[in-house]
Coordinates of C-alpha atoms in Angstrom, one line a residue:
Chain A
X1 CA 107.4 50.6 74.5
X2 CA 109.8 52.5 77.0
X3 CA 109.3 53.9 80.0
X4 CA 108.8 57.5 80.8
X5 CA 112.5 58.6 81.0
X6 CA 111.5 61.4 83.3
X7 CA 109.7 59.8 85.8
X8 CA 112.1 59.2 88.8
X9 CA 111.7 58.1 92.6
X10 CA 111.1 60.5 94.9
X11 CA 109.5 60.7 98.7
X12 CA 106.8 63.1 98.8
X13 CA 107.0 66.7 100.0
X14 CA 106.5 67.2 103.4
X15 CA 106.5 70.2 103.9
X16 CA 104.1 73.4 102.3
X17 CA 101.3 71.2 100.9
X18 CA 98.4 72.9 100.4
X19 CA 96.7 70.2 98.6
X20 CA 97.0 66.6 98.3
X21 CA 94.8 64.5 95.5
X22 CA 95.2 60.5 95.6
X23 CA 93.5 58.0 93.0
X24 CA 94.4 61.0 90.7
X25 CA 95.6 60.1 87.0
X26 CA 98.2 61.5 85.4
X27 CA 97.9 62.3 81.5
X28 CA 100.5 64.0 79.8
X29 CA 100.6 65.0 75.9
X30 CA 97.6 62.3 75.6
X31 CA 99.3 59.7 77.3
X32 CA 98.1 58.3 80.7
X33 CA 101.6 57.5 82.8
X34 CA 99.1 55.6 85.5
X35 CA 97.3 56.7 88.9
X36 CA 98.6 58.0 91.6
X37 CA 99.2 61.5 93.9
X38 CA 99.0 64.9 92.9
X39 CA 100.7 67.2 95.3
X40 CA 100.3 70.7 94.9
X41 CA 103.0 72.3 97.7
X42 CA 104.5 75.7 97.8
X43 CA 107.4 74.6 96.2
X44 CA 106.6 72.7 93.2
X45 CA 103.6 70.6 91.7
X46 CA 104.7 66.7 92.5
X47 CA 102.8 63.4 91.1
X48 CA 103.7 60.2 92.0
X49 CA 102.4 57.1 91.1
X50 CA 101.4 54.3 93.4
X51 CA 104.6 52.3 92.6
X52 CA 106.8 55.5 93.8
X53 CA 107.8 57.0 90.9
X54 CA 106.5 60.5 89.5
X55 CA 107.9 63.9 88.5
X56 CA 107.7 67.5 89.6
X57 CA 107.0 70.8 87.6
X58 CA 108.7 73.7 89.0
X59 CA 105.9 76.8 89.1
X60 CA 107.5 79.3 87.3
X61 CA 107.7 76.7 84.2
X62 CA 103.9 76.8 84.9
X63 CA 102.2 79.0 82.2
X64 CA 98.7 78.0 83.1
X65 CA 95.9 76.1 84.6
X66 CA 92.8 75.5 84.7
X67 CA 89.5 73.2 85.3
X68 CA 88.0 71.6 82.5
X69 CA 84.5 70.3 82.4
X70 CA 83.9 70.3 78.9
X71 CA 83.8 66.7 78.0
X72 CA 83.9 67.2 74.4
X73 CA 87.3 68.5 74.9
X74 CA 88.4 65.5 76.5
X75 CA 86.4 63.2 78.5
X76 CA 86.8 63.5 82.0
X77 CA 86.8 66.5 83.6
X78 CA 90.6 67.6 85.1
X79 CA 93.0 70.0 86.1
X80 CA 94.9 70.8 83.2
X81 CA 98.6 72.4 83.3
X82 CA 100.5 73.7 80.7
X83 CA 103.9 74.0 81.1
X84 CA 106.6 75.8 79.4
X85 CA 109.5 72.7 79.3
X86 CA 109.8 69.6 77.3
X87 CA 109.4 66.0 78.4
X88 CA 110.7 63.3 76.9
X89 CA 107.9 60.6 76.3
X90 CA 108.9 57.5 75.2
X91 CA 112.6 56.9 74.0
X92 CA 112.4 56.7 70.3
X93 CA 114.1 54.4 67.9
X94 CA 117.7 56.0 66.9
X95 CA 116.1 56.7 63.9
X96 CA 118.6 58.7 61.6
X97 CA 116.7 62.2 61.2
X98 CA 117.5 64.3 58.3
X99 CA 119.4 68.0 60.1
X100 CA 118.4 67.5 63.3
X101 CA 114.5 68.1 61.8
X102 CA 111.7 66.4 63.7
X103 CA 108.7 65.1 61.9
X104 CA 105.4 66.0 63.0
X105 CA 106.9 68.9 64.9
X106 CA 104.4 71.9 64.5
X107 CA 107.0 73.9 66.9
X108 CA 110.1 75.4 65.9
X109 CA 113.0 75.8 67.6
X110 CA 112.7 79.2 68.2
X111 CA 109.0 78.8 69.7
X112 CA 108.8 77.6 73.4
X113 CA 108.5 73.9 73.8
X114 CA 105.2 73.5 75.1
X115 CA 104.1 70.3 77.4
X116 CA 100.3 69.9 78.1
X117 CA 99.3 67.9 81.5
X118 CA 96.1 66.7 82.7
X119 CA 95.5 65.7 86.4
X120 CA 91.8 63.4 86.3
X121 CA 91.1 62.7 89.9
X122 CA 88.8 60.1 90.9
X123 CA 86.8 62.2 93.0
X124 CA 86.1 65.5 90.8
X125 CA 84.3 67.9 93.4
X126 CA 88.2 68.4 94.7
X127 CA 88.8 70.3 91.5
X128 CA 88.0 73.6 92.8
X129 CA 90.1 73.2 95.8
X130 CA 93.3 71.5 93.4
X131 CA 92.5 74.6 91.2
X132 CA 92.5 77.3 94.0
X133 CA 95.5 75.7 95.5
X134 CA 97.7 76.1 92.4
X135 CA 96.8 79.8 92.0
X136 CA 98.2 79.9 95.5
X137 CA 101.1 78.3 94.9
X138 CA 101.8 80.4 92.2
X139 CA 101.5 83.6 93.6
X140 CA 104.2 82.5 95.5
X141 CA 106.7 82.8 92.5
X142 CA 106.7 85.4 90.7
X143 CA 108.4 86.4 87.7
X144 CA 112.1 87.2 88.7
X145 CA 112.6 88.2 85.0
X146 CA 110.1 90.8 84.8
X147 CA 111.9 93.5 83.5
X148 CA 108.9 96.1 83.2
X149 CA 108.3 96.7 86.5
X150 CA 110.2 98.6 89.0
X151 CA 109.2 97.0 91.7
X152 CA 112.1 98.6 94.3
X153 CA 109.7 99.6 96.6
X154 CA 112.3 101.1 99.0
X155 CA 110.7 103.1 102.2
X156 CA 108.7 102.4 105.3
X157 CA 106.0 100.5 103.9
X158 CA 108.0 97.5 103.5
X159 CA 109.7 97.9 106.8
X160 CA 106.5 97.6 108.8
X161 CA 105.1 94.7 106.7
X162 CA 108.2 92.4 107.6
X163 CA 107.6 93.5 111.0
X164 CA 103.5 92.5 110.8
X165 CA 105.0 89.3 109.3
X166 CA 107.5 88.5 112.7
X167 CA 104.4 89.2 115.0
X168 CA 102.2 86.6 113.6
X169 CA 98.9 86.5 113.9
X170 CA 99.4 90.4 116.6
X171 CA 98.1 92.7 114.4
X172 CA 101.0 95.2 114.3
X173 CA 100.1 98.7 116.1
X174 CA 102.6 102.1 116.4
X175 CA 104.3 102.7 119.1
X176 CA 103.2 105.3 121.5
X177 CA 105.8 107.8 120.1
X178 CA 104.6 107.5 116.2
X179 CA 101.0 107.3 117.2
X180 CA 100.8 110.2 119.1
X181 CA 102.2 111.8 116.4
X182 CA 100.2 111.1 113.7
X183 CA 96.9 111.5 116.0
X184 CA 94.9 114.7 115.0
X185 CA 93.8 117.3 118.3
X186 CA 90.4 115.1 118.8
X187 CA 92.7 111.7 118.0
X188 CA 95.0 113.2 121.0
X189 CA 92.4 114.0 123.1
X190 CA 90.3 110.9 122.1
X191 CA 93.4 108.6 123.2
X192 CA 93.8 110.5 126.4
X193 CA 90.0 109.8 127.2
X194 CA 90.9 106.4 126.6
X195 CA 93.7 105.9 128.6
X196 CA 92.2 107.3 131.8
X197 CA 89.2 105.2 131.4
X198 CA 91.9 102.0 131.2
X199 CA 93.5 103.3 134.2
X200 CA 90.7 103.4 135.7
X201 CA 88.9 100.1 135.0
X202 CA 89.1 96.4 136.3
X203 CA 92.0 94.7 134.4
X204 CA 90.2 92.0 132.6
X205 CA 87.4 94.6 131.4
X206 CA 90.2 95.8 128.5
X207 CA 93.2 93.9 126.7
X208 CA 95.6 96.0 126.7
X209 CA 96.4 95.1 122.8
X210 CA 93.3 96.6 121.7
X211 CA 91.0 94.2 122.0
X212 CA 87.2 95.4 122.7
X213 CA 84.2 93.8 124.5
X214 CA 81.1 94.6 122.4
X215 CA 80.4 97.1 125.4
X216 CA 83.2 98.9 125.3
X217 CA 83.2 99.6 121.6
X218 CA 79.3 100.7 122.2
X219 CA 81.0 103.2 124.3
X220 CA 83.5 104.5 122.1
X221 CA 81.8 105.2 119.0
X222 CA 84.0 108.0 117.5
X223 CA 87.4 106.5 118.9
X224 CA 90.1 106.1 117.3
X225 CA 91.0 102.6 116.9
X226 CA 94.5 102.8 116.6
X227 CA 95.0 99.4 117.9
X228 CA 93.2 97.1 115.8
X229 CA 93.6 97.3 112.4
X230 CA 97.0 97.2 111.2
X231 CA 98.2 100.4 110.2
X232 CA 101.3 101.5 108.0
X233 CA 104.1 104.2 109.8
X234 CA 103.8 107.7 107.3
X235 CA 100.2 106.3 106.1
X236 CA 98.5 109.2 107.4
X237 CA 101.5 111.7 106.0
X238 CA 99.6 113.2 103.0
X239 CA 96.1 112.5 104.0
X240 CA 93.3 114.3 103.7
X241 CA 91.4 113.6 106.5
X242 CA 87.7 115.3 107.1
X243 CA 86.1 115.4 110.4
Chain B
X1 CA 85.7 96.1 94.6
X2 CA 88.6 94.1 96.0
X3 CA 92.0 95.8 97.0
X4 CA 94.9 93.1 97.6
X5 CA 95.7 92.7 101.7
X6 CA 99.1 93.1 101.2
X7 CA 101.1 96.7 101.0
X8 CA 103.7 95.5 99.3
X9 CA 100.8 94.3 96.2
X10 CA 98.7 97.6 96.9
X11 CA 101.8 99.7 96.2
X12 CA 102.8 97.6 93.5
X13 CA 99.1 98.3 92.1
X14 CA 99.6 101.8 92.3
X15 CA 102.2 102.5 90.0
X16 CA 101.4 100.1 87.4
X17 CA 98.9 99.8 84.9
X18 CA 98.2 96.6 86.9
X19 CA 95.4 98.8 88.8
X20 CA 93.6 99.1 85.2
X21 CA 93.6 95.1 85.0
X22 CA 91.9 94.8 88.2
X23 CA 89.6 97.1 87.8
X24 CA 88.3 94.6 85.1
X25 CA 87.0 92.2 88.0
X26 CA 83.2 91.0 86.4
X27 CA 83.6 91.8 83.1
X28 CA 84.4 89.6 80.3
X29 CA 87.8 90.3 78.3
X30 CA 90.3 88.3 76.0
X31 CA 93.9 87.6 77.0
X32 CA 96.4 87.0 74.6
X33 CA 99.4 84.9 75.5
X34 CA 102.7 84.7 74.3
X35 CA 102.7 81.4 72.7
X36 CA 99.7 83.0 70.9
X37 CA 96.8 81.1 72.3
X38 CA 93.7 83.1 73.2
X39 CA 91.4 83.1 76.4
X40 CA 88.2 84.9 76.7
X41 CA 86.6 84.8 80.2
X42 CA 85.5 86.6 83.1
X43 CA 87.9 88.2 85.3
X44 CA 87.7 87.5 88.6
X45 CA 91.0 88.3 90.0
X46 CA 94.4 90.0 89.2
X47 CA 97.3 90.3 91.4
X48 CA 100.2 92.8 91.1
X49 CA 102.3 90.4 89.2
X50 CA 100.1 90.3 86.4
X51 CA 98.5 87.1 87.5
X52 CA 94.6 86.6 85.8
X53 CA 92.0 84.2 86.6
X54 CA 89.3 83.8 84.5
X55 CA 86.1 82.1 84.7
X56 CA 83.8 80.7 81.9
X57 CA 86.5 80.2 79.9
X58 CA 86.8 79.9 76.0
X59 CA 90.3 78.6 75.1
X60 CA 91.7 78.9 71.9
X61 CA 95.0 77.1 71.5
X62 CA 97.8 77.7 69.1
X63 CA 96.8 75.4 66.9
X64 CA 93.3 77.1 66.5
X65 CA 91.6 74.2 68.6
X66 CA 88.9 75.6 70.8
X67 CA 88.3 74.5 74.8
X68 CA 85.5 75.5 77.1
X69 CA 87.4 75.7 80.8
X70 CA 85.4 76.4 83.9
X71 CA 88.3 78.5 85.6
X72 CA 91.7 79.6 83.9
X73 CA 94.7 81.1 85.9
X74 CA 97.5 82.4 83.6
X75 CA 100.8 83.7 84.9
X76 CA 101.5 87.2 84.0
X77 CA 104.7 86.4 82.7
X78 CA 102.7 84.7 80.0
X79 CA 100.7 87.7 79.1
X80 CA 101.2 89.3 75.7
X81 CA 97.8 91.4 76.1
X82 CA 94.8 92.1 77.6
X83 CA 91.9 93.4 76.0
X84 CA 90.1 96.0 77.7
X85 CA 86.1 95.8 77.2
X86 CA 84.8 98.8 75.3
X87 CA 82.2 99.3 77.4
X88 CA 85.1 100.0 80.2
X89 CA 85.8 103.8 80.8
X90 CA 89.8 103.8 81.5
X91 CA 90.1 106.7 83.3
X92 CA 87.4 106.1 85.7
X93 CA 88.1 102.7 86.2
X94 CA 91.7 103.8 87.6
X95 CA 90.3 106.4 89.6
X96 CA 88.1 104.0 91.2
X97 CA 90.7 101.5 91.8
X98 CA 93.1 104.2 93.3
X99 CA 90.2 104.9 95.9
X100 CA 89.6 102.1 97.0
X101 CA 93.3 101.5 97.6
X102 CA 94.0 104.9 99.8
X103 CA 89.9 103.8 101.6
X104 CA 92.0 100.7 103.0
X105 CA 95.3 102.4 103.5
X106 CA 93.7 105.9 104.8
X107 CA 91.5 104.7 107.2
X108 CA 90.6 108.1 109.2
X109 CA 87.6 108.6 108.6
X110 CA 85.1 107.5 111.2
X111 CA 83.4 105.0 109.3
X112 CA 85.3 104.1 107.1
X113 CA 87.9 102.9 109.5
X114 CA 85.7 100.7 111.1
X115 CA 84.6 98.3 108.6
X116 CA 88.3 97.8 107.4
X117 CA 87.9 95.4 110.6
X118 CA 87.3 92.2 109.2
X119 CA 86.7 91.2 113.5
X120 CA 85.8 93.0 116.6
X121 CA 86.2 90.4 118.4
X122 CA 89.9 88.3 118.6
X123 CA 90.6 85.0 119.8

């Protein structure tokens, strides 16, 4: 028989891995092409074998996955990926074919070529964890193509997400000029409680990014916690706020 | 009900019938893809881009061959429809997904505000 033709040598990723599976078999179309790795990282989907050799799917060729249990279906229980490419399994004789027709070919050319893989790992309690990983991984591309949706999203919103983004793990706050602004009378007055109380305390009673001792939020039950969750500039533009 | 954490996915939610997909969260649906294959499940998550995850799965492929799947994720791209359950009420479902988005982003209230916290307490 021949080799896989589209198994190649890679290293594997380094970087972005969210889940790593050894002593995991790869099956595709039916066919096992041995045991090895399954890498599920942000970029793509990589397996590779224990000699060195594997493939990688890229996720937006990924129409679906999903854990299967049902051992009727197919015997072991896997992560099974379908993917919207074709593969070339074994290199077939040059076997004159009659226009270009396949045999046994239930697809058209006009249907999308359709390539079914199964990942069987050894140890099949990681499946949840291979399975929740992918769904990450995924959300991470989505459709550029997607022509129904309008998805220009232009105005401050965005803006203050990228800047939640830079600041890590800070939760984002306003500044002291767009809070005070969007602060009712009793926000105002709240905040100006606050800040004489701070000015008044020992340092290392209050963090100065918001942070609260259970004490002090005893204290402050009706304040406004502008600090601590993070807020959105223009979020409180049209609201309807009852107090 | 769950409401993404990001804005960008929240707004997206907003103006798109997307909202109407998530309000499906628990109950059990069909979702026809585009190569014509069939899953039936219970919906337990959709993201702005259309992405649904399914659980208790019953696959029907192309070919007619039926699968039992613990948990399906399909990409939205890969969406043709979605059934919506009868017993769903459309309109209400949309209104209460619309709440709970401007809950999270219109935090004012007294209460409300405070258990958008998911700590009081940082590292």
């Amino acid at each position: 028989g021949g080799a896989m033709s589209f198994l190649k040598r890679f290293p594997p990723p380094a970087e972005g891995v969210r889940h790593q599976q050894p002593d995991t078999e790869a099956v595709l179309a039916g066919r096992t092409l041995g045991a090895g790795t399954l890498y599920i990282a942000e970029s793509r989907l990589s397996w590779l074998e224990n000699s060195g050799v594997g493939f990688s799917l890229d996720y937006p060729t990924i129409s679906l996955h999903a854990v299967s249990r049902d051992l009727s279906a197919y015997p072991w229980e896997h992560l099974y990926v379908m993917v919207n490419a074709k593969f070339e399994e074994e290199e077939t004789k040059e076997a004159p074919m009659a226009e270009g027709e396949e045999e046994e070919e239930d697809s058209d050319d006009d249907v999308e070529p359709i390539a079914e893989f199964r990942f069987v790992p050894s140890d099949k309690s990681a499946l949840e964890a291979m399975f929740s990983a992918m769904c990450e991984c995924q959300a991470l591309h989505p459709d550029p193509d997607d022509e129904d949706s309008d998805n220009d999203y232009e105005g401050e919103e965005y803006d203050v997400e990228a800047r939640e983004l830079e600041q890590g793990d800070i939760p984002s706050f306003y500044t002291y000029e767009e809070g005070l602004s969007h602060l009712t009378a009793e926000g105002q007055a709240t905040l100006e409680r606050l800040e004489g109380m701070l000015a008044q305390s020992v340092s290392s009673q209050y963090n100065m990014a918001g942070v609260r001792t259970e004490d002090s939020i005893r204290e402050f039950e009706d304040g406004m916690e502008v600090d601590i969750a993070p807020v959105v500039a223009g979020q409180f533009e049209d609201a309807e706020v009852d107090h | 009900m769950e409401v993404s954490h990001s804005v960008k996915e929240r707004t997206i939610a907003e103006n798109s019938l997307v909202i109407l997909l998530q309000g499906l969260c628990g109950h059990v649906t069909t979702v026809d893809l585009r190569d014509e294959s069939t899953a039936t499940g219970r919906v337990t998550n959709v993201d702005a881009f259309m992405n649904v995850r399914l659980a208790e799965v019953t696959f029907t492929d192309r070919q007619g061959t039926v699968s039992h799947l613990d948990e399906l994720f399909v990409t939205g791209r890969n969406i043709r429809y979605v059934h919506i359950p009868d017993e769903v009420d459309i309109r209400a479902t949309i209104e209460q997904q619309l709440q709970a988005i401007h809950r999270v982003r219109y935090f004012g209230g007294r209460n409300k505000g405070r258990k958008e916290f998911p700590r009081s307490k940082h590292k």
